[in-house]
Short mmCIF file of C-alpha atoms in Angstrom, two decimals:
data_model
loop_
_atom_site.label_atom_id
_atom_site.label_comp_id
_atom_site.label_asym_id
_atom_site.label_seq_id
_atom_site.Cartn_x
_atom_site.Cartn_y
_atom_site.Cartn_z
CA MET O 169 0.00 0.00 0.00
CA SER O 170 1.46 3.33 -1.00
CA ILE O 171 0.77 6.72 0.45
CA ASP O 172 -0.72 8.82 -2.29
CA GLU O 173 -1.92 12.39 -2.36
CA PRO O 174 -5.64 11.67 -1.83
CA SER O 175 -5.07 9.50 1.24
CA CYS O 176 -2.64 12.04 2.68
CA ARG O 177 -5.23 14.80 2.21
CA VAL O 178 -7.97 12.76 3.90
CA PHE O 179 -5.66 11.96 6.81
CA ALA O 180 -4.51 15.59 7.11
CA ASP O 181 -8.14 16.78 7.11
CA ALA O 182 -8.99 14.36 9.92
CA LEU O 183 -5.99 15.48 11.96
CA GLU O 184 -6.87 19.13 11.39
CA LEU O 185 -10.43 18.53 12.60
CA VAL O 186 -9.48 16.79 15.85
CA GLY O 187 -6.48 19.05 16.36
CA ARG O 188 -8.44 22.31 16.49
CA ARG O 189 -8.26 24.03 19.82
CA TRP O 190 -10.93 22.75 22.24
CA THR O 191 -12.27 20.06 19.87
CA ALA O 192 -10.86 17.19 21.90
CA ALA O 193 -12.17 18.73 25.12
CA VAL O 194 -15.67 19.08 23.65
CA LEU O 195 -15.63 15.48 22.43
CA LEU O 196 -14.44 14.21 25.80
CA ALA O 197 -17.04 16.30 27.66
CA ALA O 198 -19.75 14.79 25.46
CA HIS O 199 -18.38 11.31 26.07
CA ARG O 200 -18.43 11.95 29.83
CA GLY O 201 -22.10 12.97 29.78
CA ALA O 202 -22.35 16.70 29.01
CA ARG O 203 -25.58 17.38 27.15
CA ARG O 204 -26.49 21.04 27.65
CA PHE O 205 -24.36 24.06 26.78
CA GLY O 206 -23.83 24.95 30.44
CA GLU O 207 -22.63 21.43 31.20
CA TYR O 208 -20.02 21.69 28.46
CA ARG O 209 -18.92 25.09 29.73
CA ALA O 210 -18.59 23.74 33.28
CA ALA O 211 -16.65 20.68 32.10
CA ILE O 212 -14.21 22.60 29.90
CA GLU O 213 -12.28 25.09 31.97
CA GLY O 214 -11.20 28.18 30.04
CA ILE O 215 -13.34 27.84 26.92
CA SER O 216 -15.32 30.93 25.89
CA ASP O 217 -19.01 30.74 25.04
CA ARG O 218 -18.22 31.84 21.48
CA LEU O 219 -15.64 29.10 20.92
CA LEU O 220 -17.78 26.44 22.56
CA ALA O 221 -20.71 27.35 20.30
CA LEU O 222 -18.40 27.30 17.27
CA ARG O 223 -16.92 23.89 18.11
CA LEU O 224 -20.33 22.36 18.79
CA LYS O 225 -21.58 23.69 15.46
CA GLU O 226 -18.51 22.36 13.61
CA LEU O 227 -18.82 18.95 15.23
CA GLU O 228 -22.51 18.88 14.36
CA GLN O 229 -21.73 19.74 10.72
CA GLU O 230 -19.14 16.94 10.65
CA GLY O 231 -21.73 14.47 11.95
CA LEU O 232 -19.86 13.83 15.20
CA VAL O 233 -22.35 15.56 17.52
CA ALA O 234 -26.13 15.59 17.22
CA ARG O 235 -28.10 18.67 18.26
CA THR O 236 -31.64 18.17 19.53
CA VAL O 237 -34.09 21.01 20.16
CA ILE O 238 -36.68 20.25 22.83
CA PRO O 239 -39.71 22.52 22.45
CA SER O 240 -40.37 23.61 25.99
CA THR O 241 -40.44 26.88 27.89
CA PRO O 242 -37.67 27.86 27.67
CA VAL O 243 -36.49 25.87 24.66
CA GLN O 244 -33.84 23.29 25.55
CA ILE O 245 -31.00 22.35 23.26
CA ARG O 246 -29.08 19.16 23.90
CA TYR O 247 -25.97 17.78 22.30
CA ALA O 248 -24.77 14.17 22.20
CA LEU O 249 -22.11 12.20 20.41
CA THR O 250 -23.29 10.38 17.32
CA GLY O 251 -22.12 6.89 16.45
CA GLU O 252 -19.40 8.52 14.33
CA GLY O 253 -18.33 10.64 17.29
CA GLU O 254 -18.11 7.58 19.53
CA GLN O 255 -16.15 5.77 16.83
CA LEU O 256 -13.74 8.69 16.53
CA LEU O 257 -13.10 8.64 20.27
CA SER O 258 -12.49 4.90 20.18
CA VAL O 259 -9.85 5.25 17.47
CA LEU O 260 -8.29 8.20 19.31
CA GLN O 261 -8.04 6.22 22.57
CA PRO O 262 -4.64 4.68 21.68
CA LEU O 263 -3.33 8.18 20.92
CA ILE O 264 -4.64 9.43 24.27
CA GLU O 265 -2.93 6.53 26.04
CA TRP O 266 0.31 7.16 24.11
CA SER O 267 0.15 10.83 25.08
CA TYR O 268 -0.21 9.96 28.78
CA ARG O 269 2.71 7.54 28.62
CA ARG O 270 4.85 10.07 26.81
CA THR O 271 4.03 12.82 29.31
CA THR O 272 4.72 10.52 32.24
CA VAL O 273 8.08 9.40 30.82
CA SER O 274 9.27 12.94 30.07
CA ARG O 275 8.63 14.21 33.61
#
């Protein structure tokens, strides 16, 4: 199997998506049970409302997070990982583990 331009581009696009600032934190917060905007904000220390809204919107557009509007008073909006989002986290798990090991070794 050779590495050709199309496969490199697809791989680079995937890395760019998960490598954006706060994206991993949003995915992990969703995985750990955050559903409402305030829960994400509480789980992700330091993220601004603007950036959180942007990341949730991007992840929704990518099909990694589903947005559900609950018609109530006031309207509730909930976010949850899709199957694709869960799958992404499962393939990223070895990278997370490698990162922990690398950080632990370098200290």
